[in-house]
Amino acid sequence: MEQRHHYTGLTDEQVIESRKIHGENILTPHAKESLWAQFFEKFTDPIIVILLIALALSIGVSCYEYFSGHDAVSVFFEPAGILIAILLATIVGFWFELSANKKFEVLNKVNDDTLVKVVRNGNICQIPKREMVVGDIVILETGDEVPADGKLLEAVSLQINESTLTGEPVARKTTNPADFNRDATYPSDQAMKGTTIADGHCIMRILKVGDATEYGKVYEGAQIDNSIETPLNKQLDKLADLITKTSYAIAGLIIAGRLISYFVDAGGLHVTDWILFGGFVLKTVMIAVTVIVVAVPEGLPMSVTLSLALSMKRMLSTNNLVRKMHACETMGATTVICTDKTGTLTQNQMKIYQTNFYGYADAVSIATETGRLIAEGISVNSTAYLDFSDASKIKALGNPTEGALLLWLHENGVNYLPLREEAEIVEQLTFSTERKYMATVVQSSLSGKRILYVKGAPEIVLSFCKNIPVPEPEIHAQLLQYQNQAMRTLGFAYQIVDAGAGCIRDGRLAENLDLTFLGIVAISDPVRKDVPDAVGRCLNAGIDIKIVTGDTPGTAKEIGRQIGLWREDEPDEHHLTGVAFAGMTDGELLERINGLKILSRARPMDKQRLVRLLQQKDQVVAVTGDGTNDAPALNAAQVGLSMGDGTSVAKEASDITILDNSFGSISRAVMWGRSLYQNIQRFILFQMTINVAACLIVLIGAFLGTESPLTVTQMLWVNLIMDTFAALALASLPPNEKVMNDKPRRTTDHIISKSMTKGILSVGLIFVVLLFGLIQYFKYADITSLSEFSFAAFGSSFLNFSAGDGLSAYELSLFFTIFVMLQFWNMFNAKAFMSGKSAFHALSECKGFLSIAAAILIGQWFIVTAGREMFNVVPLKYSDWGIIIGVTSIVLWVGEVKRLFR
């Protein structure tokens, strides 16, 4: 590097003093929760809290029954079953999230020991990046990562890749105030930590280190705890509150009703036998506790967890690596997606959009003279390289714009490297922001002549040319068209020169040249092919898209136009720059935030502020991004979506990583989330119908003085095992494309909709009537086979409330199996809920559902056949199995008739 000044740098004493004042050049790591804390966090789930209360009550009742001698040790089956339900739900959720987190642990490792060239004590030396302090003089060259924030002292042809902070791949830097870009996100004479020198070299003085840098602020913002509740958590809170209030109300009703009944029978409000009364009150309380325990859906937490975990696994096949389980469902509730531009909407790789080499076709061939000039000029008049180590994705190293030219040569079958290596470079001027062009004189290996190649800003290159093959107005019109599309343009020229000619003088091209203009190329970071369709699907699904980028307003609007977000007649208030955004109060922004479509020149903390303001407007926000600059917003959003090739900080802050970097995968994640929510609703419809029926049977029995025909172990089979299988069956249903035609649900909606409430209560009451009628019938008829069933006797026994003969073991087994099979067929109705189609629709595609349904049927047969004393059952005749399966299937057929007429 040619130094115009002599720098002595800091002395050892000044280094120590600076470190004391400003600290070290390291980022303070975020204190992570211990594994125990992460595990116990699962117990804050609202349904788990209800189960814990039910567990405490159940343990109390079981202890009384056992120690008073009223029951055997089997009385503890119920609290044991509830405990198993709690542990299964919490452990499964904890395990899946722990497994996902392990995949992310390697992403946040930062190498602070990279050596950097600094000037200290008057000498140039190398020190680890972590030892750098404020005031150090740093020497940086092409390819180096900027180790801390600093002010440029010297800059030669300096271009910095700021995509990690602003999304902008090339930011031109200079120390000349006349060339400063007033619209740049960061000052033109400053370089920021975490960015990379794309071209040129520089000397800078460190101004900020560690957490004080812009990168450090972003890193800190990415670690702020996000306390925003997910929509599903809010709705489960409401469900838990509903279950609690309903079960307590029924329990209170039982206590009040039985006490009133007692005093009515006693003939007044006086107690003659306090021991008898105490026993009655205790039994009443135990019945009330039983109702509370029965009302709690023990299988719900496990079922929701399994549904989320299964979706988490299946979403991986659609390139969505889910880190936090609730993110699966939250994507379905998303109302706004704030998306980065570079690397998310675009490919994050500059490519040739169009070439205009006048008098020559777009393809390059070294078989023609013009083709040789173009190919050799692009190859030798460049400082970029191509990385062929991954044949599936060739990367440009160095200046992205020059890399795009080399990629274009490669796509046209020309390898730049032999052309560059075989040509002898005589003179060269690298690109600089001051000159705005690059020039190279070579001894051509193709023609044997000495040739001057020039490329740069088309207007500058044209000013050097005397031989222009087309009228200049035509060229300027073409340039204007490209610039209106926010594209970068380059002009190319050449001249065959004599061996002794001096083409370069005093760091500039000589004035007496006779250059020939070859043409222009338009270069852009192209929109990913799948993005317009994916954005269209999200907009049709009622989801607003907002582009938040560090790029220029023109580029952001052009990308918005290409993806179908920004119209030609779009009002100006739908766009803001970062400067205008920062200058407005929260109140002013809240008035126009919903209509905002593009936020350009945004800084990292602007994105986070935007997310917070949208959340204040009750929006469910998803943020996409791949850069460090996106991390605070990714963390603040209800769902953060990082790109697979994004920075480690972005991935650490996100909930889902899009492995294929495709916006199309995001729209598929929305479809998965909405379908998952429907499946959770279907399961709640299925299970709450069971619980309503069981609660009402216990309630009726409490007033009639009869015990429930369902034992504790039987209810545990229904609530834990069977319901878990049902949850798996419903969660295994394929996603429904039609959910993308609906608008996002409101955060205030209850997870149990009005149609679900009607279905739960109506079907539950019908089941109660049927089951109560069976209890009454079995009390007065000694049934040894259902072939003996009499409808006349069934009708006459319905309102007979005398003691009867009780239920035999065979009758209890029949009752248990009928109860289970009613729920079994209702599971098929739940499958068809909200689909508008038959339960048999696409059944062949639901192999998981059919397999699990078969497992439930086989499980019920095995329990009744082999359960014996543990489940209080005896084997049933095969003829009775046939009758039960056939008759209870009426539940499904009635549902099919209703769906047919709807």
XYZ file of N, CA and C in Angstrom, residues 71-259:
567
model
N -60.660 -48.457 49.634
C -60.228 -48.927 48.322
C -58.831 -49.514 48.413
N -58.490 -50.297 47.367
C -57.172 -50.933 47.323
C -56.143 -49.966 46.728
N -54.920 -50.460 46.569
C -53.833 -49.616 46.044
C -54.095 -49.175 44.599
N -55.024 -49.887 43.936
C -55.361 -49.517 42.554
C -55.982 -48.133 42.468
N -56.384 -47.570 43.596
C -56.970 -46.234 43.594
C -55.961 -45.178 43.139
N -54.665 -45.528 43.225
C -53.620 -44.577 42.821
C -53.351 -44.616 41.314
N -54.077 -45.465 40.577
C -53.903 -45.498 39.124
C -54.225 -44.139 38.492
N -55.298 -43.503 39.020
C -55.721 -42.236 38.417
C -54.662 -41.141 38.566
N -54.175 -40.838 39.796
C -53.122 -39.816 39.878
C -51.857 -40.216 39.116
N -51.567 -41.522 39.079
C -50.390 -41.977 38.320
C -50.576 -41.697 36.833
N -51.788 -41.944 36.360
C -52.067 -41.678 34.945
C -51.965 -40.200 34.607
N -52.497 -39.341 35.488
C -52.402 -37.894 35.256
C -50.937 -37.454 35.263
N -50.153 -38.012 36.203
C -48.721 -37.681 36.280
C -48.000 -38.098 34.989
N -48.353 -39.288 34.483
C -47.741 -39.758 33.226
C -48.102 -38.811 32.086
N -49.359 -38.359 32.066
C -49.789 -37.427 31.013
C -48.975 -36.140 31.065
N -48.764 -35.631 32.273
C -47.991 -34.390 32.444
C -46.557 -34.591 31.979
N -45.940 -35.678 32.443
C -44.533 -35.922 32.111
C -44.338 -36.180 30.618
N -45.263 -36.933 30.009
C -45.155 -37.202 28.580
C -45.212 -35.910 27.773
N -46.200 -35.064 28.106
C -46.369 -33.817 27.346
C -45.157 -32.906 27.502
N -44.648 -32.774 28.726
C -43.521 -31.858 28.964
C -42.219 -32.420 28.409
N -41.980 -33.715 28.592
C -40.712 -34.317 28.141
C -40.629 -34.343 26.620
N -41.746 -34.694 25.952
C -41.724 -34.732 24.490
C -41.429 -33.342 23.918
N -42.131 -32.312 24.450
C -41.890 -30.952 23.972
C -40.475 -30.497 24.232
N -39.981 -30.780 25.441
C -38.607 -30.393 25.801
C -37.597 -31.109 24.907
N -37.801 -32.390 24.658
C -36.849 -33.176 23.868
C -36.757 -32.671 22.430
N -37.911 -32.400 21.816
C -37.883 -31.956 20.427
C -37.202 -30.594 20.297
N -37.478 -29.678 21.218
C -36.846 -28.363 21.133
C -35.357 -28.452 21.449
N -34.979 -29.327 22.395
C -33.567 -29.506 22.714
C -32.817 -30.056 21.506
N -33.435 -31.021 20.834
C -32.811 -31.603 19.644
C -32.612 -30.560 18.563
N -33.631 -29.701 18.370
C -33.506 -28.653 17.347
C -32.442 -27.633 17.740
N -32.364 -27.299 19.039
C -31.389 -26.299 19.481
C -29.958 -26.770 19.293
N -29.729 -28.081 19.406
C -28.372 -28.598 19.228
C -27.876 -28.332 17.812
N -28.806 -28.335 16.851
C -28.415 -28.084 15.466
C -27.988 -26.628 15.262
N -28.373 -25.774 16.201
C -28.057 -24.357 16.056
C -26.848 -23.921 16.893
N -26.356 -24.780 17.782
C -25.296 -24.361 18.693
C -24.034 -23.930 17.963
N -23.739 -24.578 16.843
C -22.509 -24.260 16.117
C -22.640 -22.955 15.330
N -23.849 -22.423 15.209
C -24.046 -21.279 14.332
C -23.551 -19.961 14.926
N -23.427 -19.884 16.237
C -23.109 -18.605 16.865
C -21.661 -18.523 17.336
N -20.817 -19.429 16.839
C -19.417 -19.382 17.214
C -18.720 -18.277 16.422
N -18.042 -17.409 17.114
C -17.342 -16.300 16.476
C -15.853 -16.463 16.733
N -15.054 -16.382 15.671
C -13.607 -16.519 15.804
C -12.998 -15.154 16.097
N -12.665 -14.922 17.376
C -12.075 -13.645 17.778
C -10.551 -13.666 17.735
N -9.972 -14.764 17.264
C -8.510 -14.872 17.247
C -7.917 -14.647 15.860
N -8.740 -14.241 14.887
C -8.224 -13.927 13.558
C -7.209 -12.790 13.666
N -6.075 -12.924 12.970
C -5.015 -11.911 13.039
C -5.332 -10.733 12.136
N -5.052 -9.539 12.642
C -5.313 -8.296 11.918
C -4.039 -7.456 11.929
N -3.719 -6.772 10.804
C -2.534 -5.916 10.728
C -2.845 -4.547 11.345
N -2.048 -4.140 12.322
C -2.211 -2.835 12.966
C -0.858 -2.142 13.056
N -0.921 -0.825 13.276
C 0.295 -0.050 13.508
C 0.373 0.275 14.992
N 1.421 -0.215 15.651
C 1.655 0.079 17.067
C 3.142 0.377 17.293
N 3.387 1.372 18.117
C 4.772 1.751 18.440
C 5.572 2.050 17.167
N 4.886 2.558 16.140
C 5.574 2.915 14.906
C 5.841 1.759 13.977
N 5.413 0.542 14.336
C 5.670 -0.646 13.518
C 4.356 -1.313 13.110
N 4.388 -1.966 11.945
C 3.238 -2.771 11.512
C 3.384 -4.161 12.099
N 2.370 -4.618 12.781
C 2.405 -5.951 13.394
C 1.029 -6.588 13.276
N 0.915 -7.865 13.628
C -0.368 -8.576 13.612
C -0.791 -8.919 15.026
N -2.036 -8.687 15.327
C -2.586 -9.013 16.647
C -3.930 -9.709 16.450
N -4.366 -10.531 17.426
C -5.711 -11.129 17.340
C -6.781 -10.049 17.355
N -7.848 -10.302 16.662
C -8.940 -9.332 16.559
C -9.464 -8.911 17.939
N -9.483 -9.822 18.890
C -10.020 -9.530 20.216
C -9.175 -8.506 20.977
N -7.885 -8.372 20.614
C -6.983 -7.471 21.342
C -6.997 -6.053 20.796
N -7.766 -5.803 19.773
C -7.832 -4.468 19.193
C -8.531 -3.513 20.154
N -8.090 -2.247 20.168
C -8.668 -1.251 21.070
C -8.999 0.009 20.291
N -9.803 0.873 20.909
C -10.139 2.166 20.302
C -8.856 2.984 20.127
N -8.681 3.514 18.935
C -7.482 4.297 18.641
C -6.470 3.567 17.792
N -6.600 2.241 17.669
C -5.669 1.472 16.842
C -5.771 1.888 15.373
N -4.619 1.866 14.682
C -4.571 2.086 13.243
C -4.517 0.722 12.572
N -5.507 0.438 11.693
C -5.653 -0.889 11.092
C -5.430 -0.807 9.585
N -4.755 -1.800 9.044
C -4.524 -1.897 7.606
C -5.368 -3.056 7.073
N -6.233 -2.770 6.106
C -7.142 -3.786 5.565
C -6.992 -3.873 4.053
N -7.083 -5.098 3.531
C -6.971 -5.349 2.100
C -8.169 -6.163 1.620
N -8.260 -6.346 0.297
C -9.382 -7.079 -0.286
C -9.533 -8.460 0.366
N -10.750 -8.775 0.774
C -11.039 -10.065 1.401
C -11.035 -10.031 2.911
N -10.459 -8.979 3.523
C -10.398 -8.890 4.985
C -11.768 -8.526 5.553
N -12.032 -9.059 6.744
C -13.234 -8.654 7.470
C -12.889 -7.471 8.364
N -13.743 -6.462 8.354
C -13.510 -5.280 9.191
C -13.694 -5.693 10.649
N -12.646 -5.500 11.493
C -12.687 -6.055 12.856
C -13.456 -5.215 13.862
N -13.655 -3.922 13.583
C -14.360 -3.036 14.510
C -14.795 -1.802 13.734
N -15.629 -0.950 14.347
C -16.065 0.270 13.664
C -14.921 1.281 13.641
N -14.707 1.935 12.487
C -13.619 2.905 12.415
C -13.824 3.941 11.339
N -12.972 4.978 11.393
C -12.992 6.072 10.424
C -11.822 5.894 9.468
N -12.102 6.022 8.171
C -11.073 5.825 7.152
C -10.085 6.988 7.157
N -8.822 6.633 7.137
C -7.751 7.620 6.993
C -7.268 7.667 5.554
N -7.203 6.500 4.922
C -6.865 6.380 3.509
C -7.753 5.303 2.894
N -8.154 5.518 1.641
C -8.976 4.520 0.949
C -8.636 4.557 -0.530
N -8.255 3.401 -1.066
C -7.907 3.293 -2.475
C -8.843 2.285 -3.136
N -9.644 2.774 -4.093
C -10.593 1.912 -4.825
C -11.401 1.047 -3.867
N -11.839 1.633 -2.765
C -12.422 0.840 -1.674
C -13.918 0.601 -1.876
N -14.288 -0.681 -1.892
C -15.686 -1.094 -1.908
C -15.877 -2.138 -0.808
N -16.921 -1.953 -0.012
C -17.165 -2.828 1.144
C -18.513 -3.526 0.989
N -18.528 -4.829 1.246
C -19.766 -5.614 1.247
C -20.432 -5.432 2.608
N -21.521 -4.649 2.629
C -22.232 -4.354 3.883
C -23.511 -5.177 4.019
N -23.620 -6.268 3.254
C -24.875 -7.023 3.240
C -25.239 -7.581 4.604
N -24.246 -7.874 5.451
C -24.565 -8.419 6.780
C -25.239 -7.383 7.675
N -25.008 -6.085 7.389
C -25.591 -5.034 8.218
C -26.734 -4.294 7.542
N -26.605 -4.056 6.243
C -27.612 -3.244 5.550
C -28.324 -3.994 4.436
N -27.779 -5.149 4.035
C -28.331 -5.858 2.894
C -27.751 -5.387 1.577
N -26.857 -4.389 1.621
C -26.273 -3.848 0.402
C -24.946 -4.542 0.111
N -24.813 -5.248 -1.037
C -23.595 -6.007 -1.303
C -22.377 -5.141 -1.583
N -22.556 -3.957 -2.164
C -21.413 -3.100 -2.480
C -21.701 -1.676 -2.025
N -20.892 -1.193 -1.082
C -20.960 0.206 -0.650
C -19.604 0.834 -0.941
N -19.599 1.881 -1.757
C -18.341 2.535 -2.114
C -17.935 3.481 -0.987
N -16.691 3.381 -0.572
C -16.168 4.181 0.542
C -15.051 5.087 0.055
N -14.947 6.241 0.652
C -13.930 7.205 0.252
C -13.639 8.156 1.408
N -12.488 8.815 1.334
C -12.147 9.842 2.328
C -12.362 11.236 1.762
N -12.793 11.318 0.511
C -13.004 12.609 -0.134
C -14.434 13.079 0.124
N -14.642 14.147 0.895
C -16.000 14.615 1.214
C -16.849 14.899 -0.015
N -16.221 15.284 -1.116
C -16.989 15.607 -2.323
C -17.674 14.375 -2.909
N -17.140 13.183 -2.615
C -17.698 11.943 -3.161
C -18.577 11.191 -2.159
N -18.881 11.810 -1.004
C -19.705 11.128 0.004
C -21.117 10.904 -0.531
N -21.662 9.736 -0.214
C -23.051 9.406 -0.561
C -23.945 9.807 0.608
N -24.681 10.888 0.435
C -25.497 11.411 1.550
C -26.644 10.474 1.934
N -27.046 9.573 1.015
C -28.156 8.661 1.295
C -27.696 7.318 1.857
N -26.382 7.148 2.005
C -25.864 5.865 2.485
C -26.325 5.590 3.911
N -26.510 4.311 4.233
C -26.951 3.931 5.578
C -25.907 4.307 6.619
N -24.644 4.047 6.314
C -23.536 4.426 7.186
C -22.619 5.393 6.439
N -21.936 6.310 7.152
C -21.106 7.333 6.490
C -20.112 6.729 5.502
N -19.859 7.470 4.427
C -18.969 6.977 3.366
C -17.517 6.880 3.807
N -17.152 7.549 4.892
C -15.761 7.478 5.358
C -15.626 6.606 6.607
N -16.590 5.697 6.814
C -16.519 4.779 7.956
C -16.716 3.341 7.487
N -16.048 2.420 8.145
C -16.220 0.982 7.898
C -16.707 0.343 9.190
N -17.635 -0.603 9.067
C -18.298 -1.163 10.243
C -17.891 -2.616 10.468
N -17.811 -2.986 11.734
C -17.461 -4.349 12.138
C -18.382 -5.366 11.475
N -17.802 -6.499 11.036
C -18.586 -7.574 10.447
C -18.762 -7.469 8.948
N -18.426 -6.293 8.356
C -18.492 -6.159 6.901
C -17.166 -6.638 6.296
N -17.111 -6.739 4.962
C -15.942 -7.324 4.294
C -15.452 -6.401 3.177
N -14.126 -6.293 3.051
C -13.534 -5.496 1.967
C -13.720 -6.267 0.660
N -14.593 -5.756 -0.226
C -14.856 -6.423 -1.501
C -13.799 -6.078 -2.539
N -13.268 -4.859 -2.459
C -12.250 -4.442 -3.433
C -11.475 -3.278 -2.841
N -10.203 -3.128 -3.264
C -9.369 -2.027 -2.821
C -8.716 -2.298 -1.482
N -8.192 -1.249 -0.854
C -7.549 -1.389 0.443
C -7.651 -0.066 1.183
N -7.389 -0.082 2.475
C -7.597 1.123 3.271
C -6.792 1.084 4.563
N -6.674 2.266 5.177
C -6.154 2.406 6.539
C -7.242 3.103 7.339
N -7.544 2.605 8.526
C -8.610 3.199 9.332
C -8.209 3.263 10.802
N -8.836 4.215 11.500
C -8.624 4.344 12.947
C -9.869 3.806 13.652
N -9.671 2.926 14.621
C -10.784 2.309 15.340
C -11.460 3.334 16.246
N -12.798 3.424 16.100
C -13.596 4.333 16.928
C -14.387 3.602 18.011
N -14.869 2.375 17.688
C -15.675 1.610 18.642
C -15.306 0.139 18.549
N -15.332 -0.539 19.690
C -15.017 -1.971 19.722
C -16.116 -2.731 20.466
N -16.166 -4.054 20.241
C -17.061 -4.947 21.000
C -18.520 -4.565 20.933
N -19.168 -4.526 22.093
C -20.606 -4.271 22.168
C -20.990 -2.878 21.686
N -20.044 -1.932 21.673
C -20.344 -0.553 21.273
C -20.453 -0.399 19.766
N -19.989 -1.382 18.994
C -20.068 -1.296 17.532
C -21.503 -1.475 17.067
N -21.766 -1.092 15.806
C -23.095 -1.302 15.229
C -23.441 -2.792 15.220
N -22.464 -3.612 14.896
C -22.647 -5.060 14.903
C -23.000 -5.531 16.313
N -22.297 -4.960 17.321
C -22.554 -5.323 18.716
C -23.951 -4.953 19.155
N -24.426 -3.777 18.690
C -25.793 -3.358 19.036
C -26.814 -4.322 18.441
N -26.546 -4.742 17.196
C -27.432 -5.703 16.544
C -27.423 -7.027 17.289
N -26.237 -7.479 17.663
C -26.088 -8.742 18.392
C -26.838 -8.683 19.724
N -26.712 -7.551 20.409
C -27.414 -7.385 21.689
C -28.915 -7.381 21.480
N -29.357 -6.682 20.418
C -30.788 -6.651 20.127
C -31.342 -8.020 19.802
N -30.487 -8.873 19.220
C -30.921 -10.229 18.866
C -31.066 -11.110 20.088
N -30.473 -10.705 21.232
C -30.517 -11.536 22.426
C -31.616 -11.123 23.399
N -32.271 -9.965 23.125
C -33.326 -9.504 24.021
C -34.446 -10.527 24.072
N -34.868 -10.870 25.279
C -35.904 -11.902 25.421
C -37.207 -11.427 24.803
N -37.772 -12.270 23.975
C -39.039 -11.952 23.335
C -40.182 -12.535 24.168
N -40.911 -11.652 24.849
C -41.972 -12.121 25.750
C -43.341 -12.127 25.082
N -43.360 -11.914 23.768
C -44.637 -11.897 23.051
C -45.240 -13.303 23.044
N -46.492 -13.403 23.518
C -47.172 -14.702 23.539
C -47.587 -15.098 22.119
N -47.509 -16.383 21.842
C -47.973 -16.861 20.544
C -49.500 -16.924 20.551
N -50.138 -16.817 19.385
C -51.609 -16.892 19.334
C -52.148 -18.181 19.939
N -51.470 -19.313 19.700
C -51.948 -20.583 20.240
C -51.912 -20.579 21.761
N -50.844 -20.017 22.346
C -50.768 -19.934 23.801
C -51.914 -19.112 24.368
N -52.214 -17.995 23.707
C -53.323 -17.157 24.165
C -54.634 -17.933 24.131
N -54.828 -18.689 23.054
C -56.086 -19.416 22.910
C -56.169 -20.605 23.862
N -55.033 -21.237 24.117
C -55.037 -22.323 25.107
C -55.275 -21.778 26.506
N -54.803 -20.557 26.763
C -55.105 -19.900 28.049
C -56.611 -19.741 28.213
N -57.259 -19.281 27.137
C -58.719 -19.114 27.190
C -59.417 -20.455 27.386
N -58.921 -21.487 26.700
C -59.517 -22.815 26.829
C -59.359 -23.332 28.253
N -58.155 -23.142 28.814
C -57.912 -23.585 30.196
C -58.841 -22.856 31.161
N -59.031 -21.562 30.920
C -59.916 -20.769 31.782
C -61.350 -21.277 31.667
N -61.773 -21.615 30.438
C -63.126 -22.134 30.225
C -63.316 -23.474 30.921
N -62.327 -24.377 30.768
C -62.424 -25.700 31.398
C -62.467 -25.558 32.914
N -61.612 -24.689 33.453
C -61.557 -24.482 34.906
C -62.898 -23.990 35.432
N -63.416 -22.931 34.795
C -64.681 -22.348 35.278
C -65.834 -23.335 35.132
N -65.876 -24.053 34.005
C -66.970 -25.006 33.774
C -66.923 -26.157 34.775
N -65.717 -26.730 34.969
C -65.604 -27.870 35.887
C -65.911 -27.446 37.321
N -65.436 -26.246 37.720
C -65.728 -25.755 39.071
C -67.219 -25.467 39.240
N -67.845 -24.965 38.161
C -69.287 -24.682 38.232
C -70.075 -25.981 38.402
N -69.698 -27.018 37.638
C -70.386 -28.311 37.749
C -70.146 -28.906 39.135
N -68.882 -28.792 39.627
C -68.568 -29.312 40.959
C -69.394 -28.583 42.027
N -69.487 -27.247 41.869
C -70.306 -26.482 42.827
C -71.762 -26.860 42.750
N -72.231 -27.117 41.533
C -73.624 -27.530 41.335
C -73.887 -28.870 42.018
N -72.931 -29.781 41.910
C -73.087 -31.100 42.548
C -73.159 -30.945 44.066
N -72.232 -30.162 44.613
C -72.217 -29.976 46.076
C -73.517 -29.338 46.543
N -73.929 -28.246 45.844
C -75.160 -27.561 46.249
C -76.373 -28.474 46.078
N -76.456 -29.166 44.941
C -77.606 -30.026 44.666
C -77.729 -31.176 45.653
N -76.592 -31.808 45.953
C -76.642 -32.949 46.886
C -76.963 -32.487 48.318
N -76.447 -31.313 48.706
C -76.766 -30.802 50.044
C -78.259 -30.458 50.151
